[in-house]
Every structure is written in structure tokens, then in C-alpha cells.
Short mmCIF file of C-alpha atoms and ligand atoms in Angstrom, two decimals:
data_model
loop_
_atom_site.label_atom_id
_atom_site.label_comp_id
_atom_site.label_asym_id
_atom_site.label_seq_id
_atom_site.Cartn_x
_atom_site.Cartn_y
_atom_site.Cartn_z
CA LYS A 1101 90.21 123.70 68.28
CA LEU A 1102 88.83 120.74 70.24
CA PRO A 1103 90.17 120.35 73.79
CA THR A 1104 92.56 117.39 74.01
CA ILE A 1105 91.42 114.40 76.03
CA PHE A 1106 94.32 113.01 78.06
CA VAL A 1107 93.52 109.39 78.83
CA ILE A 1108 95.59 107.83 81.63
CA THR A 1109 95.72 104.03 81.49
CA PRO A 1110 97.53 101.86 84.04
CA THR A 1111 98.46 98.48 82.60
CA TYR A 1112 100.40 95.40 83.68
CA ALA A 1113 101.84 92.32 82.01
CA ARG A 1114 99.57 89.28 81.90
CA LEU A 1115 98.26 86.88 79.25
CA VAL A 1116 95.41 89.15 78.13
CA GLN A 1117 97.38 92.42 78.12
CA LYS A 1118 97.98 92.63 74.37
CA ALA A 1119 94.35 91.79 73.64
CA GLU A 1120 93.14 94.47 76.07
CA LEU A 1121 95.49 97.14 74.73
CA THR A 1122 94.66 96.25 71.12
CA ARG A 1123 90.95 96.69 71.75
CA LEU A 1124 91.47 99.90 73.68
CA SER A 1125 93.86 101.46 71.15
CA GLN A 1126 91.46 100.71 68.33
CA THR A 1127 88.63 102.38 70.21
CA PHE A 1128 90.81 105.44 70.78
CA LEU A 1129 91.68 105.65 67.06
CA HIS A 1130 88.08 106.74 66.55
CA VAL A 1131 88.38 109.62 69.02
CA PRO A 1132 89.68 112.93 67.67
CA GLN A 1133 92.26 114.93 69.65
CA LEU A 1134 93.07 112.16 72.13
CA HIS A 1135 96.42 111.76 73.87
CA TRP A 1136 96.96 108.36 75.45
CA ILE A 1137 99.15 108.23 78.56
CA VAL A 1138 100.00 104.59 79.12
CA VAL A 1139 101.66 103.82 82.44
CA GLU A 1140 103.09 100.35 82.81
CA ASP A 1141 103.14 98.77 86.25
CA SER A 1142 106.70 97.66 85.71
CA PRO A 1143 110.27 98.65 86.60
CA HIS A 1144 110.90 99.28 82.89
CA LYS A 1145 109.01 99.82 79.65
CA THR A 1146 108.29 96.42 78.09
CA PRO A 1147 108.87 95.60 74.41
CA LEU A 1148 105.26 94.41 74.01
CA VAL A 1149 103.76 97.75 75.02
CA THR A 1150 106.50 99.79 73.29
CA GLU A 1151 105.84 98.07 69.96
CA LEU A 1152 102.07 98.15 70.30
CA LEU A 1153 102.14 101.90 70.94
CA GLY A 1154 104.63 102.51 68.15
CA LYS A 1155 102.35 100.83 65.63
CA SER A 1156 99.13 102.27 67.04
CA LYS A 1157 98.95 105.56 65.04
CA LEU A 1158 97.83 107.26 68.26
CA ASN A 1159 99.31 110.27 70.03
CA TYR A 1160 100.76 108.75 73.15
CA THR A 1161 103.17 109.03 76.03
CA HIS A 1162 104.68 105.83 77.37
CA LEU A 1163 105.57 105.82 81.08
CA HIS A 1164 106.27 103.20 83.71
CA MET A 1165 105.99 103.09 87.47
CA PRO A 1166 106.16 99.83 89.42
CA THR A 1167 103.70 99.31 92.27
CA ALA A 1168 105.57 99.17 95.58
CA LYS A 1169 105.95 95.54 96.63
CA ASP A 1170 103.89 95.87 99.83
CA ARG A 1171 101.10 97.51 97.83
CA LYS A 1172 100.95 94.85 95.14
CA LEU A 1173 98.19 92.27 95.10
CA GLN A 1174 99.64 88.78 95.60
CA GLU A 1175 98.50 85.66 93.74
CA GLY A 1176 95.41 84.36 95.50
CA ASP A 1177 94.54 87.68 97.23
CA PRO A 1178 90.94 88.76 96.65
CA SER A 1179 90.93 91.62 94.12
CA TRP A 1180 89.31 94.08 96.54
CA LEU A 1181 92.14 93.79 99.10
CA LYS A 1182 94.30 96.54 97.61
CA PRO A 1183 93.52 99.26 95.07
CA ARG A 1184 95.12 98.68 91.67
CA GLY A 1185 96.76 101.14 89.29
CA VAL A 1186 97.27 103.83 91.96
CA GLU A 1187 100.96 104.68 91.50
CA GLN A 1188 100.49 104.50 87.74
CA ARG A 1189 97.61 107.01 87.68
CA ASN A 1190 99.64 109.31 89.94
CA GLU A 1191 102.60 109.00 87.59
CA GLY A 1192 100.32 110.04 84.71
CA LEU A 1193 99.25 113.09 86.73
CA ARG A 1194 102.87 113.93 87.47
CA TRP A 1195 103.67 113.79 83.76
CA LEU A 1196 100.83 116.23 83.00
CA ARG A 1197 101.91 118.61 85.74
CA VAL A 1198 105.68 118.54 85.27
CA ASP A 1199 106.94 116.95 82.04
CA ARG A 1200 104.19 118.09 79.71
CA ARG A 1201 104.42 121.64 80.96
CA ALA A 1202 108.11 121.76 80.08
CA GLN A 1203 107.33 120.77 76.47
CA PRO A 1204 106.53 123.13 73.61
CA GLY A 1205 102.83 124.06 73.86
CA GLY A 1206 102.82 122.87 77.46
CA ASP A 1207 101.28 126.13 78.63
CA ASN A 1208 98.02 125.23 76.88
CA GLN A 1209 95.72 124.33 79.78
CA GLN A 1210 92.72 123.45 77.63
CA GLY A 1211 92.09 119.76 78.03
CA VAL A 1212 90.34 117.00 79.90
CA VAL A 1213 91.83 114.17 81.98
CA TYR A 1214 90.19 110.74 82.07
CA PHE A 1215 91.31 107.55 83.83
CA ALA A 1216 90.63 104.58 81.58
CA ASP A 1217 91.46 101.10 82.85
CA ASP A 1218 92.63 98.75 80.12
CA ASP A 1219 89.80 96.22 80.52
CA ASN A 1220 86.70 98.44 80.48
CA THR A 1221 84.43 99.03 77.48
CA TYR A 1222 84.11 102.58 76.18
CA SER A 1223 81.48 103.97 73.84
CA LEU A 1224 82.82 106.67 71.52
CA GLN A 1225 80.03 108.92 72.76
CA ILE A 1226 81.48 109.12 76.28
CA PHE A 1227 84.53 111.00 74.94
CA GLU A 1228 82.37 113.63 73.29
CA GLU A 1229 80.36 113.96 76.53
CA MET A 1230 83.49 114.59 78.60
CA ARG A 1231 85.16 116.94 76.14
CA SER A 1232 83.22 119.95 77.44
CA THR A 1233 84.20 119.35 81.09
CA GLN A 1234 84.71 122.63 82.94
CA ARG A 1235 85.75 121.20 86.32
CA VAL A 1236 84.56 117.64 86.94
CA SER A 1237 81.98 115.86 84.81
CA VAL A 1238 80.18 112.65 85.79
CA TRP A 1239 78.02 109.91 84.24
CA PRO A 1240 76.78 106.36 84.89
CA VAL A 1241 79.02 103.28 84.75
CA GLY A 1242 77.50 99.94 83.76
CA LEU A 1243 78.15 96.53 85.33
CA VAL A 1244 79.93 97.79 88.42
CA GLY A 1245 79.73 97.46 92.19
CA GLY A 1246 77.53 94.37 92.01
CA MET A 1247 74.87 96.40 90.19
CA LYS A 1248 73.53 96.81 86.65
CA TYR A 1249 74.87 100.33 86.89
CA GLU A 1250 75.90 103.00 89.35
CA ARG A 1251 75.17 106.63 88.67
CA PRO A 1252 74.88 110.11 90.06
CA VAL A 1253 71.23 111.03 90.60
CA VAL A 1254 70.38 114.35 88.93
CA GLU A 1255 67.58 116.69 90.02
CA GLY A 1256 67.11 120.10 88.44
CA GLY A 1257 70.35 119.67 86.50
CA LYS A 1258 72.42 119.04 89.66
CA VAL A 1259 73.81 115.90 91.24
CA VAL A 1260 71.96 115.46 94.53
CA ARG A 1261 73.05 111.94 95.50
CA PHE A 1262 74.38 108.68 94.08
CA HIS A 1263 72.71 105.43 93.07
CA THR A 1264 75.11 102.82 94.43
CA GLY A 1265 74.79 99.53 96.25
CA TRP A 1266 77.39 100.25 98.88
CA ARG A 1267 78.18 103.09 101.30
CA PRO A 1268 76.38 105.90 99.49
CA SER A 1269 77.75 108.20 102.22
CA ARG A 1270 81.22 108.09 100.67
CA PRO A 1271 82.17 111.60 99.43
CA PHE A 1272 82.17 110.42 95.78
CA PRO A 1273 80.80 106.87 95.54
CA MET A 1274 81.73 106.52 91.88
CA ASP A 1275 83.93 104.26 89.81
CA MET A 1276 87.09 105.61 88.17
CA ALA A 1277 85.40 105.26 84.77
CA GLY A 1278 82.55 107.57 85.78
CA PHE A 1279 84.23 110.98 85.84
CA ALA A 1280 86.63 113.29 84.01
CA VAL A 1281 88.49 116.33 85.28
CA SER A 1282 89.55 119.44 83.39
CA LEU A 1283 93.29 119.78 82.86
CA LYS A 1284 93.07 123.28 84.30
CA LEU A 1285 91.73 121.94 87.60
CA VAL A 1286 94.39 119.21 87.71
CA LEU A 1287 97.11 121.82 87.20
CA ALA A 1288 95.59 124.28 89.68
CA ASN A 1289 95.63 121.58 92.39
CA PRO A 1290 99.10 120.08 92.19
CA GLU A 1291 98.63 118.06 95.38
CA ALA A 1292 95.52 116.17 94.26
CA CYS A 1293 96.33 112.51 93.68
CA PHE A 1294 95.12 109.00 94.42
CA ASP A 1295 95.77 107.75 97.94
CA GLY A 1296 96.75 104.08 97.86
CA GLU A 1297 96.17 103.91 101.62
CA ALA A 1298 92.59 105.12 101.36
CA PRO A 1299 90.09 102.57 102.73
CA MET A 1300 88.42 100.27 100.23
CA GLY A 1301 86.04 102.19 97.97
CA PHE A 1302 87.52 105.58 98.81
CA LEU A 1303 90.19 105.79 96.09
CA GLU A 1304 88.12 107.95 93.75
CA SER A 1305 87.07 110.12 96.69
CA SER A 1306 90.68 110.62 97.78
CA PHE A 1307 91.39 112.31 94.45
CA LEU A 1308 88.12 114.19 93.94
CA GLN A 1309 87.67 115.50 97.49
CA GLY A 1310 90.25 118.22 97.07
CA LEU A 1311 88.92 119.24 93.66
CA VAL A 1312 85.14 119.65 93.81
CA THR A 1313 81.98 119.47 95.83
CA MET A 1314 78.96 117.39 94.85
CA ASP A 1315 76.90 120.39 93.73
CA GLU A 1316 79.67 121.47 91.33
CA LEU A 1317 79.63 118.15 89.43
CA GLU A 1318 78.62 118.47 85.77
CA PRO A 1319 76.22 115.68 84.81
CA LYS A 1320 76.71 114.25 81.30
CA ALA A 1321 75.11 111.44 79.29
CA ASP A 1322 71.66 112.99 79.23
CA ASN A 1323 71.54 113.93 82.93
CA CYS A 1324 73.19 110.64 83.83
CA SER A 1325 70.40 108.59 82.24
CA LYS A 1326 72.58 106.75 79.68
CA VAL A 1327 75.23 104.08 80.22
CA LEU A 1328 78.15 104.81 77.87
CA VAL A 1329 80.95 102.98 79.68
CA TRP A 1330 81.02 99.53 81.23
CA HIS A 1331 83.25 98.15 83.96
CA THR A 1332 83.79 94.90 82.09
CA ARG A 1333 86.38 92.43 83.39
CA THR A 1334 88.21 89.88 81.34
CA GLU A 1335 88.28 86.27 82.43
CA LYS A 1336 91.72 84.89 83.18
CA PRO A 1337 92.46 82.38 80.38
CA LYS A 1338 92.90 78.79 81.45
CA MET A 1339 96.30 77.32 80.65
CA LYS A 1340 95.67 73.74 81.68
CA ARG A 1341 96.35 72.22 78.29
CA GLU A 1342 99.28 74.54 77.65
CA GLU A 1343 100.88 73.35 80.87
CA ALA A 1344 100.21 69.71 80.08
CA LEU A 1345 101.84 70.10 76.67
CA GLN A 1346 104.73 72.06 78.14
CA ALA A 1347 105.45 69.14 80.46
CA GLN A 1348 105.95 67.03 77.31
CA GLY A 1349 108.08 69.67 75.62
CA LEU A 1350 105.23 70.48 73.22
CA GLY A 1351 104.16 73.88 74.59
CA SER A 1352 103.33 76.84 72.33
CA ASP A 1353 106.33 78.56 70.75
CA PRO A 1354 107.45 81.25 73.23
CA ALA A 1355 108.66 83.33 70.26
CA VAL A 1356 105.04 83.92 69.24
CA GLU A 1357 103.76 87.01 71.05
CA VAL A 1358 100.21 86.68 72.33
N1 UDP B 2596 96.62 97.24 87.10
C1 UDP B 2596 97.97 97.49 87.29
N2 UDP B 2596 98.69 96.67 88.13
C2 UDP B 2596 98.13 95.60 88.79
C3 UDP B 2596 96.75 95.36 88.60
C4 UDP B 2596 96.02 96.20 87.76
O1 UDP B 2596 98.50 98.43 86.71
O2 UDP B 2596 98.84 94.91 89.52
C5 UDP B 2596 95.84 98.12 86.20
C6 UDP B 2596 94.95 97.35 85.22
O3 UDP B 2596 95.65 97.06 84.02
C7 UDP B 2596 93.78 98.30 85.02
C8 UDP B 2596 93.70 99.03 86.36
O4 UDP B 2596 94.96 98.87 87.00
O5 UDP B 2596 94.03 99.22 83.98
C9 UDP B 2596 92.60 98.47 87.27
O6 UDP B 2596 92.85 97.10 87.50
P1 UDP B 2596 91.70 96.00 87.33
O7 UDP B 2596 91.03 96.18 86.02
O8 UDP B 2596 92.30 94.66 87.63
O9 UDP B 2596 90.73 96.44 88.53
P2 UDP B 2596 89.19 96.15 88.73
O10 UDP B 2596 88.55 95.93 87.41
O11 UDP B 2596 89.15 94.93 89.58
O12 UDP B 2596 88.70 97.36 89.42
MN1 MN B 2597 89.03 96.33 85.53
#
């Protein structure tokens, strides 16, 4: 039987949320043996996400965990100021370690854990690459870090350094979308989690440091020569006309879910 891929996705309410989750869920429908762990950055589960998941035909677990107020990015803050999705990814890890284990079949440790932000673009191939992860597998990420791509550099089948535009001396200078971890390793290291206080660019390292060393990384995507996932970002839609119409009482019907 194929190892299950547990995909942990932090998500938060905004105008493009339904569009992002629709695109993502329809990608995942093409991936066999995938379990989607959706963690809302919210004090409660929202109807929009609840209904979208219910209709999705996916295997999923719906969780929520609000970002602490002092950790949350404020309107107007530059996006690099604070890491995003931290408490949500940690909540997904907690579910795997505690709640899932208490369920029937929860002793099955065969599986792979991947952190998939809701706005990235995923090729179906990347899921088949990561499915054979023994400890931690790695691959290039496109359109990230002010570069065409970032990637681990592979020599003789081993990762020897990283191609990145910024602080290559970081323990693991990789984007969240560029690695997957075996469920077994996640369960064997119950303390490993994302540190929201880690300095900028060290979030991925804060999780991976306790789990592997560079020479143990398993390069995928043809020795890290292929880009199969892209750190795309969605433009914030302009609401100028909406607001102008609203002022005249002619705004879009709030009963229509977007
Ligand atoms: N996110 C969240 N709460 C927030 C901001 C972001 O849960 O307040 C989620 C978001 O939906 C995404 C992930 O965290 O799945 C990373 O956020 P984003 O894509 O904005 O980060 P970036 O692309 O700038 O790294
Ligand atoms: Mn993003």
C-alpha cells in the first residue's frame, strides 16, 4: 500500500481564500493516498472552509488555531516582519502526534508529512517524489527568495550546499515547500516544531535542525535539477469600485460567497 502523504496547510480568511483552497483541493484530488490537514488561523472553524472541505471529496482533517495577537502581522506591516502559519503548522504536527495516534489505525507510522501553503503551485509529480521519503527529502522551489529558484546542490548523490540568494550559512536555507519529512521521524521527535521566535529566514531550520543533518537529506526531483513546486503569491484584489458602489448602497450582495 502507498504511504499516505499528510499535507499540512495553514490558511486564513481573506478575499482570495476560497479561490486558493479551490485550486489547491482540486490539485490534491489528483494525488492518491493524500490526507489534507487544514488548519485555519482563526478562533473557530469557519463555514466557508467547513463547506469547501465537506464538498471536496478529499480525506481531510479540519483544525483551527489562532495566531497569538502579538505574533500576527498587522495591516501595513511588511510581510517579512513575522513568520506566517507557524502556530497552525505546529497544530497540524500536534494532531499527527496525539489525536491521530489515538484513532483506529493510528499506530501505522508509514507516511510522509509535507507543509503546503495555500497559495503555492504544486506539480502532481512532486507528491510522487516525496512519497518515498525515508527521513527528510528535498528539492528545488521556483520563484522564491528573490531568485528564479532555490535548491540544494547535489554532488555524488548527496546535498553538499544550497543555491540561495541569502545567508547560505543558515542550517537549512530552504523554503517550506522544498522538503518533506517521514511520519516516523516526526513521531520519533515529539519536540520538533516551528519556532515563531526564530530570526527571519530560520523558521524551516528551527524545525529541521533537530531532525536531520545536511548529509542525510534525500535529494529528489532528479538530483534537485527539476522545479516541481513554485512559491507563487496571489495579488491582493483591488476593491476600489466595490467600495465606491458600497458608499451608494449598491455594493455586491454579501450573501454571495466569493
Ligand atoms: N497564513 C496564516 N495566517 C496569516 C498569514 C498567512 O495562516 O495571518 C498562512 C497562509 O494562508 C499560507 C501560509 O500561512 O498558507 C504562508 O503565508 P503566505 O503565503 O502569506 O506567506 P509567504 O508566501 O509570504 O511566505
Ligand atoms: Mn505564500
